[in-house]
Short mmCIF file of C-alpha atoms in Angstrom, two decimals:
data_model
loop_
_atom_site.label_atom_id
_atom_site.label_comp_id
_atom_site.label_asym_id
_atom_site.label_seq_id
_atom_site.Cartn_x
_atom_site.Cartn_y
_atom_site.Cartn_z
CA MET A 1 37.19 35.00 14.45
CA PRO A 2 33.57 34.23 15.11
CA GLU A 3 31.94 32.16 12.35
CA GLU A 4 29.38 34.87 11.41
CA SER A 5 32.00 37.55 10.83
CA LYS A 6 33.44 35.43 7.95
CA ARG A 7 31.69 36.23 4.77
CA ALA A 8 31.95 34.11 1.67
CA GLY A 9 33.59 35.41 -1.43
CA THR A 10 33.28 35.30 -5.16
CA ARG A 11 35.00 31.68 -5.11
CA GLN A 12 32.52 30.33 -2.70
CA TRP A 13 29.54 31.64 -4.77
CA ILE A 14 31.19 30.11 -7.94
CA GLY A 15 31.49 26.90 -5.92
CA LEU A 16 27.83 26.97 -5.06
CA SER A 17 26.92 26.90 -8.73
CA VAL A 18 28.97 23.75 -9.03
CA LEU A 19 27.33 22.32 -6.07
CA VAL A 20 23.77 22.79 -7.44
CA LEU A 21 24.44 20.89 -10.72
CA PRO A 22 24.46 17.39 -9.19
CA CYS A 23 21.44 18.41 -7.14
CA VAL A 24 19.44 19.23 -10.29
CA LEU A 25 20.51 15.98 -11.93
CA ALA A 26 19.56 13.81 -8.82
CA SER A 27 16.12 15.38 -8.59
CA MET A 28 15.71 15.16 -12.37
CA ASP A 29 16.59 11.43 -12.62
CA MET A 30 13.59 10.75 -10.46
CA SER A 31 11.10 12.72 -12.51
CA VAL A 32 12.44 12.10 -16.03
CA MET A 33 11.45 8.43 -15.80
CA PHE A 34 7.68 9.37 -16.24
CA VAL A 35 8.14 10.38 -19.62
CA THR A 36 10.73 7.72 -20.60
CA LEU A 37 8.68 4.75 -19.40
CA PRO A 38 6.56 4.36 -22.52
CA THR A 39 9.53 4.18 -24.88
CA LEU A 40 11.68 2.05 -22.46
CA THR A 41 8.77 -0.41 -22.11
CA ALA A 42 8.32 -0.84 -25.85
CA ASP A 43 12.21 -1.79 -26.16
CA LEU A 44 12.98 -3.75 -23.15
CA HIS A 45 9.58 -5.45 -22.48
CA PRO A 46 9.63 -5.39 -18.69
CA SER A 47 6.92 -7.14 -16.69
CA SER A 48 4.74 -4.93 -14.43
CA ALA A 49 6.79 -5.94 -11.32
CA GLU A 50 9.96 -5.13 -13.27
CA LEU A 51 8.57 -1.81 -14.29
CA LEU A 52 7.98 -0.88 -10.77
CA TRP A 53 11.49 -1.77 -9.76
CA ILE A 54 12.99 0.21 -12.50
CA MET A 55 11.09 3.23 -11.12
CA ASP A 56 11.77 2.41 -7.38
CA SER A 57 15.26 1.04 -7.06
CA TYR A 58 16.71 4.45 -7.62
CA GLY A 59 14.61 6.20 -4.85
CA PHE A 60 14.81 3.28 -2.38
CA LEU A 61 18.57 3.24 -2.29
CA LEU A 62 18.86 6.90 -2.33
CA ALA A 63 16.64 7.39 0.68
CA GLY A 64 18.09 4.43 2.54
CA LEU A 65 21.72 5.51 2.31
CA LEU A 66 21.33 9.26 3.02
CA ILE A 67 22.34 8.89 6.75
CA THR A 68 25.16 6.66 5.95
CA MET A 69 26.68 8.87 3.32
CA GLY A 70 26.10 12.02 5.29
CA THR A 71 27.97 10.58 8.30
CA LEU A 72 30.54 8.98 6.06
CA GLY A 73 31.38 12.66 4.55
CA ASP A 74 31.81 14.07 8.18
CA ARG A 75 34.40 11.38 8.77
CA ILE A 76 36.36 11.04 5.46
CA GLY A 77 35.68 14.40 3.79
CA ARG A 78 32.53 15.71 2.28
CA ARG A 79 34.18 17.01 -0.98
CA ARG A 80 35.78 13.49 -1.15
CA VAL A 81 32.45 11.72 -0.81
CA LEU A 82 30.86 14.05 -3.35
CA LEU A 83 33.44 13.47 -5.97
CA ILE A 84 33.48 9.84 -5.47
CA GLY A 85 29.71 9.84 -5.78
CA ALA A 86 29.78 11.87 -8.93
CA ALA A 87 32.13 9.59 -10.70
CA ALA A 88 30.06 6.57 -9.58
CA PHE A 89 26.91 8.45 -10.73
CA GLY A 90 28.36 9.09 -14.19
CA LEU A 91 29.52 5.47 -14.70
CA ALA A 92 26.15 4.04 -13.58
CA SER A 93 24.44 6.41 -15.97
CA ILE A 94 26.40 5.13 -18.76
CA LEU A 95 25.64 1.60 -17.92
CA ALA A 96 21.88 2.47 -17.33
CA ALA A 97 21.99 3.86 -21.04
CA CYS A 98 23.46 0.71 -22.35
CA SER A 99 21.15 -1.65 -20.54
CA THR A 100 20.09 -4.57 -22.73
CA GLY A 101 17.29 -5.80 -20.54
CA PRO A 102 15.09 -4.89 -17.55
CA GLU A 103 17.30 -6.82 -15.03
CA MET A 104 20.34 -4.91 -16.01
CA LEU A 105 18.32 -1.57 -15.87
CA ILE A 106 17.04 -2.27 -12.46
CA ALA A 107 20.66 -2.94 -11.18
CA THR A 108 22.14 0.15 -12.87
CA ARG A 109 19.33 2.27 -11.38
CA ALA A 110 20.15 0.80 -7.88
CA LEU A 111 23.78 1.84 -8.42
CA MET A 112 22.63 5.36 -9.53
CA GLY A 113 20.58 5.58 -6.22
CA ILE A 114 23.66 4.42 -4.22
CA ALA A 115 25.75 7.08 -6.01
CA GLY A 116 22.97 9.69 -5.72
CA SER A 117 22.76 9.33 -2.01
CA THR A 118 26.11 11.01 -1.62
CA LEU A 119 25.02 14.27 -3.46
CA ALA A 120 22.36 15.78 -1.36
CA PRO A 121 24.09 15.46 2.21
CA SER A 122 27.60 16.24 0.59
CA THR A 123 26.45 19.45 -1.13
CA LEU A 124 24.22 20.72 1.71
CA SER A 125 26.87 20.15 4.39
CA LEU A 126 29.58 21.73 2.23
CA ILE A 127 27.23 24.73 1.94
CA ARG A 128 27.16 24.80 5.79
CA ASN A 129 30.83 25.27 5.97
CA MET A 130 31.44 27.44 2.81
CA PHE A 131 28.83 30.11 4.16
CA PRO A 132 29.35 30.67 7.77
CA ASP A 133 27.69 34.03 7.67
CA GLU A 134 23.98 33.32 8.42
CA ARG A 135 22.40 35.52 5.82
CA GLN A 136 24.62 34.32 3.12
CA ARG A 137 24.08 30.83 4.06
CA ALA A 138 20.37 31.27 3.85
CA THR A 139 20.66 32.64 0.30
CA ALA A 140 22.94 29.72 -0.62
CA VAL A 141 20.36 27.13 0.84
CA GLY A 142 17.61 28.97 -1.10
CA VAL A 143 19.67 28.43 -4.41
CA TRP A 144 20.21 24.83 -3.45
CA THR A 145 16.46 24.25 -2.66
CA ALA A 146 15.50 25.84 -5.99
CA GLY A 147 17.99 23.54 -7.81
CA PHE A 148 16.48 20.46 -6.31
CA ALA A 149 12.89 21.67 -7.24
CA GLY A 150 13.88 22.74 -10.64
CA GLY A 151 15.38 19.29 -11.49
CA ALA A 152 12.04 17.52 -10.57
CA VAL A 153 10.14 20.13 -12.98
CA VAL A 154 12.57 20.26 -15.95
CA GLY A 155 13.20 16.56 -15.92
CA PRO A 156 10.05 15.53 -17.90
CA ILE A 157 10.61 18.58 -20.25
CA ILE A 158 14.20 17.59 -21.01
CA GLY A 159 13.38 13.90 -21.26
CA GLY A 160 10.48 14.66 -23.61
CA LEU A 161 12.79 16.87 -25.98
CA LEU A 162 15.45 14.08 -26.01
CA LEU A 163 13.13 11.41 -26.76
CA GLU A 164 12.02 13.35 -29.83
CA HIS A 165 15.37 12.92 -31.31
CA PHE A 166 17.17 10.03 -29.53
CA TRP A 167 16.67 6.61 -27.99
CA TRP A 168 15.51 6.19 -24.37
CA GLY A 169 19.13 5.99 -22.96
CA SER A 170 19.92 9.59 -23.86
CA VAL A 171 18.06 10.55 -20.72
CA PHE A 172 20.77 8.91 -18.64
CA LEU A 173 23.71 10.04 -20.65
CA ILE A 174 22.95 13.68 -20.11
CA ASN A 175 24.30 13.15 -16.47
CA VAL A 176 27.88 12.24 -17.62
CA PRO A 177 29.06 15.66 -18.78
CA VAL A 178 27.71 17.33 -15.86
CA MET A 179 29.41 14.89 -13.64
CA ILE A 180 32.78 15.27 -15.50
CA LEU A 181 32.51 19.10 -14.98
CA LEU A 182 31.87 18.51 -11.22
CA LEU A 183 35.07 16.20 -11.16
CA VAL A 184 37.14 18.95 -12.91
CA LEU A 185 35.92 21.99 -11.02
CA GLY A 186 35.28 20.44 -7.60
CA PRO A 187 38.77 19.99 -6.46
CA LEU A 188 39.43 23.69 -7.72
CA LEU A 189 36.59 25.44 -6.13
CA LEU A 190 35.32 23.27 -3.22
CA PRO A 191 37.16 23.21 0.07
CA GLU A 192 37.45 19.89 2.00
CA TYR A 193 35.88 19.65 5.30
CA ARG A 194 35.68 16.73 7.84
CA ASP A 195 35.24 16.15 11.55
CA PRO A 196 38.67 16.64 13.16
CA GLU A 197 37.76 13.72 15.64
CA PRO A 198 35.57 11.48 13.68
CA GLY A 199 36.02 8.24 15.49
CA ARG A 200 35.30 4.92 14.14
CA PHE A 201 32.57 4.36 11.61
CA ASP A 202 29.74 2.49 12.97
CA LEU A 203 29.02 -0.03 10.25
CA LEU A 204 26.36 -2.04 12.20
CA GLY A 205 24.50 1.25 12.83
CA ALA A 206 24.61 2.14 9.04
CA LEU A 207 23.22 -1.32 8.25
CA LEU A 208 20.31 -0.79 10.73
CA SER A 209 19.63 2.61 9.36
CA LEU A 210 19.54 1.16 5.79
CA VAL A 211 17.18 -1.59 6.75
CA ALA A 212 14.92 0.88 8.83
CA VAL A 213 14.57 3.37 6.13
CA LEU A 214 14.13 0.87 3.27
CA ALA A 215 11.60 -1.26 4.96
CA VAL A 216 9.28 1.55 6.23
CA ILE A 217 9.32 3.40 2.90
CA TYR A 218 8.79 0.06 1.01
CA GLY A 219 5.84 -0.72 3.46
CA ILE A 220 4.31 2.75 2.96
CA LYS A 221 4.62 2.24 -0.89
CA THR A 222 2.97 -1.16 -0.64
CA THR A 223 0.16 0.15 1.24
CA ALA A 224 -0.31 3.07 -0.99
CA GLU A 225 -0.36 0.81 -4.11
CA HIS A 226 -2.53 -2.17 -2.69
CA GLY A 227 -4.27 -0.75 0.33
CA PHE A 228 -3.84 -1.63 3.91
CA GLY A 229 -2.75 -5.20 4.47
CA ARG A 230 -0.16 -7.77 5.79
CA PRO A 231 2.64 -7.19 3.57
CA GLY A 232 2.82 -3.43 4.04
CA ALA A 233 2.19 -3.74 7.90
CA VAL A 234 5.06 -6.36 8.22
CA CYS A 235 7.52 -4.21 6.29
CA ILE A 236 6.68 -1.14 8.26
CA ALA A 237 6.89 -2.99 11.54
CA ALA A 238 10.20 -4.69 10.54
CA GLY A 239 11.61 -1.13 9.61
CA LEU A 240 10.35 0.43 13.05
CA GLY A 241 11.98 -2.49 14.81
CA ALA A 242 15.34 -1.96 12.99
CA GLY A 243 14.92 1.82 13.89
CA ALA A 244 14.54 1.05 17.48
CA LEU A 245 17.50 -1.05 17.46
CA PHE A 246 19.43 1.77 15.61
CA VAL A 247 18.53 4.36 18.25
CA ARG A 248 19.67 2.07 20.98
CA ARG A 249 23.00 1.47 19.28
CA GLN A 250 23.43 5.21 18.81
CA ARG A 251 22.89 5.73 22.58
CA MET A 252 25.50 2.97 23.40
CA ALA A 253 28.08 3.41 20.67
CA ALA A 254 31.26 5.23 21.47
CA HIS A 255 31.13 7.02 17.98
CA PRO A 256 27.57 6.99 16.65
CA LEU A 257 26.43 7.82 13.33
CA ILE A 258 23.98 10.40 14.65
CA ASP A 259 24.27 12.54 17.64
CA LEU A 260 20.96 12.03 19.39
CA ALA A 261 21.48 14.99 21.54
CA LEU A 262 20.31 17.14 18.64
CA PHE A 263 16.85 15.83 18.85
CA ARG A 264 16.55 17.13 22.36
CA THR A 265 16.37 20.74 21.21
CA ARG A 266 13.23 22.14 19.53
CA ARG A 267 15.17 24.09 16.91
CA PHE A 268 16.32 20.89 15.49
CA ASN A 269 13.34 18.28 15.77
CA VAL A 270 10.57 20.94 15.12
CA PRO A 271 11.96 21.91 11.74
CA LEU A 272 12.60 18.35 10.84
CA LEU A 273 8.93 17.59 11.46
CA VAL A 274 7.72 20.81 9.46
CA ASP A 275 10.02 19.76 6.56
CA ALA A 276 8.41 16.40 6.50
CA LEU A 277 4.88 17.77 6.71
CA ALA A 278 5.54 20.25 3.98
CA THR A 279 6.91 17.44 1.82
CA PHE A 280 3.92 15.33 2.75
CA ALA A 281 1.42 17.77 1.24
CA MET A 282 3.60 18.84 -1.72
CA ILE A 283 4.54 15.37 -3.03
CA GLY A 284 1.16 13.58 -1.86
CA PHE A 285 -0.90 16.10 -3.81
CA SER A 286 1.35 15.94 -7.08
CA LEU A 287 -0.36 12.46 -7.48
CA PHE A 288 -3.50 14.20 -8.39
CA ASN A 289 -2.38 17.42 -10.27
CA TRP A 290 -0.35 15.32 -12.98
CA GLN A 291 -3.39 12.84 -13.48
CA PHE A 292 -5.82 15.84 -13.69
CA MET A 293 -3.76 17.32 -16.43
CA GLN A 294 -3.15 14.22 -18.45
CA LEU A 295 -6.29 12.33 -17.93
CA VAL A 296 -9.00 14.83 -17.23
CA LEU A 297 -7.68 17.67 -19.51
CA GLY A 298 -6.23 15.38 -22.03
CA MET A 299 -2.57 16.66 -22.15
CA SER A 300 0.38 14.65 -23.16
CA PRO A 301 3.09 14.23 -20.58
CA PHE A 302 5.34 16.71 -22.35
CA GLU A 303 2.38 19.28 -22.47
CA SER A 304 1.73 18.83 -18.65
CA ALA A 305 5.36 19.31 -18.01
CA LEU A 306 5.43 22.67 -19.73
CA TRP A 307 2.23 23.74 -17.87
CA SER A 308 4.04 22.84 -14.70
CA LEU A 309 6.85 25.28 -15.58
CA PRO A 310 5.29 28.24 -13.98
CA THR A 311 5.03 26.57 -10.65
CA PHE A 312 8.85 26.26 -10.72
CA LEU A 313 9.41 29.74 -11.99
CA VAL A 314 7.53 31.31 -9.14
CA MET A 315 9.40 29.21 -6.55
CA PRO A 316 12.39 31.57 -6.45
CA VAL A 317 9.87 34.45 -5.54
CA GLY A 318 9.06 32.48 -2.28
CA ILE A 319 12.54 31.69 -1.62
CA ALA A 320 13.90 35.14 -2.11
CA LEU A 321 11.13 36.62 0.08
CA ALA A 322 11.69 34.30 2.72
CA THR A 323 15.53 34.69 2.96
CA ALA A 324 15.02 38.46 2.85
CA MET A 325 12.42 38.57 5.57
CA ALA A 326 13.80 36.01 7.86
CA PRO A 327 16.39 38.27 9.42
CA ARG A 328 13.83 41.05 10.09
CA VAL A 329 10.70 39.15 11.22
CA GLY A 330 12.36 35.84 12.47
CA LYS A 331 12.72 32.49 10.90
CA PRO A 332 9.82 30.89 12.77
CA ASN A 333 7.36 33.64 11.56
CA VAL A 334 8.56 33.23 7.94
CA MET A 335 8.06 29.53 8.06
CA ALA A 336 4.55 29.87 9.56
CA VAL A 337 3.69 32.35 6.93
CA GLY A 338 5.00 30.15 4.16
CA LEU A 339 2.84 27.31 5.40
CA VAL A 340 -0.14 29.59 5.56
CA VAL A 341 0.37 30.78 2.00
CA ALA A 342 0.68 27.11 0.81
CA ALA A 343 -2.52 26.36 2.63
CA ALA A 344 -4.32 29.10 0.69
CA GLY A 345 -3.01 27.54 -2.50
CA TYR A 346 -4.57 24.22 -1.35
CA VAL A 347 -7.72 25.87 -0.50
CA ALA A 348 -7.95 27.10 -4.13
CA LEU A 349 -7.26 23.60 -5.30
CA ALA A 350 -9.97 22.27 -3.00
CA LEU A 351 -12.31 24.34 -5.34
CA ILE A 352 -11.25 22.87 -8.52
CA GLN A 353 -13.83 21.18 -10.62
CA THR A 354 -13.72 19.16 -13.67
CA ASP A 355 -14.29 21.97 -15.92
CA SER A 356 -12.15 24.36 -14.04
CA GLY A 357 -9.44 24.51 -16.79
CA ILE A 358 -5.57 24.55 -16.63
CA VAL A 359 -5.17 28.17 -15.97
CA ARG A 360 -6.99 28.06 -12.67
CA LEU A 361 -5.19 24.75 -11.63
CA VAL A 362 -1.72 26.09 -12.46
CA SER A 363 -2.49 29.38 -10.61
CA ALA A 364 -3.32 27.48 -7.47
CA LEU A 365 -0.32 25.21 -7.68
CA ALA A 366 1.89 28.38 -8.16
CA VAL A 367 0.55 29.79 -4.74
CA VAL A 368 1.44 26.53 -3.15
CA SER A 369 4.81 26.76 -4.71
CA ILE A 370 5.60 30.15 -3.48
CA GLY A 371 4.65 29.22 0.06
CA ILE A 372 6.46 25.77 0.02
CA GLY A 373 9.55 27.23 -1.67
CA GLY A 374 10.10 29.67 1.29
CA VAL A 375 9.34 27.11 3.96
CA SER A 376 11.90 24.75 2.45
CA ALA A 377 14.77 27.11 2.12
CA VAL A 378 14.36 28.62 5.60
CA VAL A 379 13.61 25.21 7.36
CA THR A 380 16.67 23.56 5.73
CA GLU A 381 19.02 26.38 6.81
CA VAL A 382 17.52 26.19 10.34
CA ILE A 383 18.15 22.49 10.58
CA LEU A 384 21.83 23.01 9.23
CA SER A 385 22.46 25.92 11.80
CA ALA A 386 21.22 23.87 14.74
CA ALA A 387 23.89 21.30 14.10
CA PRO A 388 27.67 21.85 14.97
CA PRO A 389 29.65 22.32 11.75
CA GLU A 390 31.58 19.00 12.00
CA ARG A 391 28.24 17.08 12.18
CA ALA A 392 26.68 19.08 9.12
CA GLY A 393 26.82 15.89 6.99
CA ALA A 394 24.67 13.98 9.51
CA ALA A 395 22.40 16.85 9.88
CA SER A 396 22.02 17.27 6.04
CA ALA A 397 21.11 13.62 5.69
CA LEU A 398 18.55 13.88 8.45
CA ALA A 399 16.79 16.70 6.66
CA GLU A 400 16.71 14.85 3.39
CA THR A 401 15.57 11.57 5.02
CA SER A 402 12.63 13.51 6.79
CA ALA A 403 11.60 14.84 3.64
CA GLU A 404 11.79 11.36 1.87
CA PHE A 405 9.53 9.99 4.65
CA GLY A 406 7.19 12.94 4.42
CA GLY A 407 6.88 12.41 0.62
CA ALA A 408 6.31 8.52 0.92
CA LEU A 409 3.63 9.20 3.66
CA GLY A 410 2.06 11.83 1.61
CA ILE A 411 1.75 9.45 -1.43
CA ALA A 412 0.40 6.68 0.80
CA VAL A 413 -2.10 8.55 3.06
CA LEU A 414 -3.38 11.07 0.46
CA GLY A 415 -3.36 8.39 -2.16
CA SER A 416 -5.25 6.08 -0.01
CA ILE A 417 -7.92 8.75 1.08
CA GLY A 418 -8.47 9.90 -2.42
CA THR A 419 -8.79 6.22 -3.75
CA ALA A 420 -11.50 5.60 -1.29
CA ALA A 421 -13.35 8.68 -2.14
CA TYR A 422 -13.09 7.71 -5.85
CA ARG A 423 -14.30 4.30 -5.42
CA SER A 424 -17.22 5.31 -3.26
CA GLN A 425 -18.35 7.75 -5.78
CA MET A 426 -17.86 5.39 -8.71
CA GLU A 427 -19.77 2.66 -7.06
CA SER A 428 -22.87 4.83 -6.72
CA GLN A 429 -22.72 6.83 -9.99
CA ALA A 430 -21.07 4.44 -12.71
CA PRO A 431 -23.37 3.72 -15.64
CA SER A 432 -25.69 0.78 -15.18
CA ASP A 433 -24.97 -0.84 -18.44
CA LEU A 434 -21.31 -1.78 -17.66
CA THR A 435 -20.43 -5.54 -17.12
CA PRO A 436 -19.31 -6.47 -13.79
CA GLU A 437 -15.67 -6.59 -15.19
CA GLN A 438 -15.82 -3.21 -16.74
CA ARG A 439 -17.41 -1.73 -13.57
CA ALA A 440 -14.60 -3.21 -11.52
CA GLY A 441 -11.90 -1.83 -13.68
CA ALA A 442 -13.60 1.73 -13.96
CA GLU A 443 -13.90 1.71 -10.09
CA GLU A 444 -10.05 0.94 -9.51
CA THR A 445 -8.48 4.09 -10.88
CA LEU A 446 -9.17 7.07 -13.34
CA GLY A 447 -6.54 5.48 -15.68
CA ALA A 448 -8.45 2.19 -15.69
CA ALA A 449 -11.75 4.04 -16.23
CA ALA A 450 -10.25 5.72 -19.34
CA GLU A 451 -9.03 2.50 -20.89
CA THR A 452 -12.38 0.99 -20.09
CA ALA A 453 -14.17 3.90 -21.80
CA ALA A 454 -12.04 3.42 -24.88
CA ALA A 455 -13.42 0.21 -25.74
CA LEU A 456 -17.17 1.14 -25.07
CA PRO A 457 -19.87 2.55 -27.52
CA HIS A 458 -19.73 6.34 -27.75
CA GLN A 459 -22.57 7.21 -25.43
CA THR A 460 -21.54 4.78 -22.66
CA ALA A 461 -18.06 5.80 -22.91
CA GLU A 462 -18.94 9.53 -22.60
CA ALA A 463 -21.04 8.72 -19.62
CA LEU A 464 -18.35 6.84 -17.86
CA ARG A 465 -15.78 9.41 -18.65
CA ARG A 466 -17.94 12.10 -17.18
CA VAL A 467 -18.69 10.18 -13.97
CA ALA A 468 -14.90 9.19 -13.64
CA PHE A 469 -13.75 12.80 -14.15
CA ASP A 470 -16.13 13.99 -11.52
CA ALA A 471 -15.17 11.39 -9.06
CA PHE A 472 -11.47 12.08 -9.52
CA SER A 473 -12.11 15.84 -9.18
CA HIS A 474 -13.84 14.87 -5.90
CA GLU A 475 -10.85 12.68 -4.87
CA MET A 476 -8.47 15.60 -5.66
CA ARG A 477 -10.56 18.04 -3.66
CA ILE A 478 -10.27 15.73 -0.51
CA ALA A 479 -6.53 15.52 -0.80
CA ALA A 480 -6.44 19.44 -1.14
CA VAL A 481 -8.48 19.68 2.11
CA ALA A 482 -6.19 17.21 3.79
CA SER A 483 -3.20 19.37 2.61
CA VAL A 484 -4.72 22.24 4.13
CA VAL A 485 -5.10 20.52 7.29
CA VAL A 486 -1.46 19.30 7.35
CA THR A 487 0.02 22.71 6.40
CA ILE A 488 -1.98 24.63 8.79
CA GLY A 489 -0.97 22.04 11.46
CA GLY A 490 2.71 22.59 10.73
CA ALA A 491 2.21 26.35 11.16
CA ILE A 492 0.57 25.84 14.43
CA LEU A 493 3.45 23.65 15.49
CA ILE A 494 6.01 26.38 14.60
CA VAL A 495 4.04 29.08 16.36
CA THR A 496 3.57 27.17 19.69
CA LEU A 497 6.83 25.29 19.84
CA LEU A 498 9.34 27.73 18.13
CA ARG A 499 7.92 31.27 18.66
CA GLY A 500 6.51 30.47 22.02
CA ALA A 501 9.86 29.48 23.22
CA ASP A 502 10.96 33.17 22.99
CA LYS A 503 8.27 34.39 25.35
CA ARG A 504 9.16 32.02 28.28
CA SER A 505 11.73 33.04 30.66
CA GLY A 506 14.98 31.23 30.36
CA PRO A 507 16.40 29.03 27.55
CA MET A 508 14.92 25.92 26.26
CA ALA A 509 16.37 22.88 27.98
CA ALA A 510 19.25 21.07 26.34
CA PRO A 511 21.19 18.02 27.35
CA ALA A 512 24.13 18.62 29.54
CA ALA A 513 27.65 18.01 28.09
CA ASP A 514 31.25 18.98 28.45
CA ALA A 515 31.23 21.15 25.26
CA GLU A 516 28.41 23.52 24.55
CA ARG A 517 27.69 25.16 21.12
CA THR A 518 27.26 28.87 20.92
CA ALA A 519 26.54 31.58 18.27
CA GLY A 520 29.65 30.63 16.38
CA ASP A 521 28.05 27.33 15.37
CA GLY A 522 25.26 28.90 13.55
CA ARG A 523 22.55 28.72 16.18
CA LEU A 524 19.26 30.53 16.04
CA ASP A 525 19.25 33.65 18.12
CA GLU A 526 16.84 36.06 19.41
CA ALA A 527 16.35 37.58 16.00
CA ASP A 528 15.21 34.18 14.78
CA GLY A 529 12.41 34.03 17.27
CA LEU A 530 14.34 31.97 19.79
CA PRO A 531 16.25 32.65 22.98
CA ALA A 532 19.73 33.61 22.72
CA GLY A 533 22.40 31.50 24.54
CA THR A 534 20.42 28.10 23.93
CA PRO A 535 23.00 25.49 23.67
CA ILE A 536 23.40 22.61 21.46
CA SER A 537 25.54 19.95 22.91
CA ARG A 538 27.53 17.02 21.73
CA PRO A 539 28.47 14.37 24.26
CA SER A 540 32.01 13.33 24.10
CA SER A 541 31.78 9.93 25.40
CA ALA A 542 29.54 6.77 25.58
CA ALA A 543 29.27 7.30 29.28
CA GLU A 544 27.88 10.75 28.84
CA ARG A 545 25.29 9.24 26.48
#
């Protein structure tokens, strides 16, 4: 029976709700630390370097191991990897809650990152197999996307509520009952899937991919924090070198981690790039809206988290509209429109002034959320559909890795551009009666300017705050304009490289192979804005590669 003719039933939809739970937690565990850090710092007394590693060890290991865990799921079973990861995540959460010093917390956060790297590719690839019907799969991916986005938003809110009544370790212990629920219900509701002919696991390839991703992301983060310099450049160069070796090995290996033939078709590589661009703008700009709410508007972290709720609540609107319209007007059209809607939101953000107020800011962010939500749901489903079912784990991992790179680049690039604009304006407009040390601190960041102002006489402090707030608003407007350029650029890519393919005679070229994937593998068809019959191939031997 063709794959599209099999529709998911009640069991699959209940299973989807089980799959979304770990996604919410994995996303929440990154954002909840923002409100936990002050309490945690007062108890454990970490150094500044240790504080950074408490924040970063989770995300670094998670990003670095996505490809490995996605491919491992294809080989030994996606449900098995998910359940092993869930058990490890729960145990690591207990250890993190019981940490007696910063070193132990860094180590346990790293373990949580390793375990968390199993969750996204396993859940997404299971969705690929549980929902063979394309329209149902699009809806399921939309729910999955909303779960990830929701976790990032509710993390600070839940963390703030827990810290009102319990100690900082409670933000980790909330993971445990959810993971226990997954371990109980997973074997009952989730089917097992694996590649029937997996071949040998490429351990060297996995190590190279880990080094490549970790080095590049660490280099980008170092550049974002300290500006362009040798340490960041060396890390990025080392990561790119490891990446080049990884690609070479994948071409030569009999059983590679990643089927490089996927990258030869536009309906896989273009959505990957669009996903990275959308995440670039969304994550990069989040640097500014949180600071604007807390430092310019004077909100507490908990208050700012509450005001961010509308941006999450409207995201399902964008996801629902996108999944409903995709079969009618084509997925490339929906993705392009979603990016244009997001760009309109960034245009509104580019008009924000110091005295604009919270309602205007949140309204503009809500427009962005509607657009990005629709794009994320559709683009993820397109990436999944482009890959053969037995390689869904690797495809899911690549989708998540592209988003991680997009977010890291967004923080680095938009952060660097914004910092340069802030410093330039502060250098020319800072109050003249500041000492050189005070001026240097105020020109560094908005937070440093606020701290400097707190120790100054009232009149000078007010003058410094006014100048710093105006400079930061200028910085945020520049970042918003850059986000407009990025999102419009992504829309142009879709229109020219995906929709345009449908207008040319004949299918897009794909690599030759002994087995071609057809509609049963969930490919895009003419209704998606791409030519029917376009094959996706999977080489069957090293010689063919």
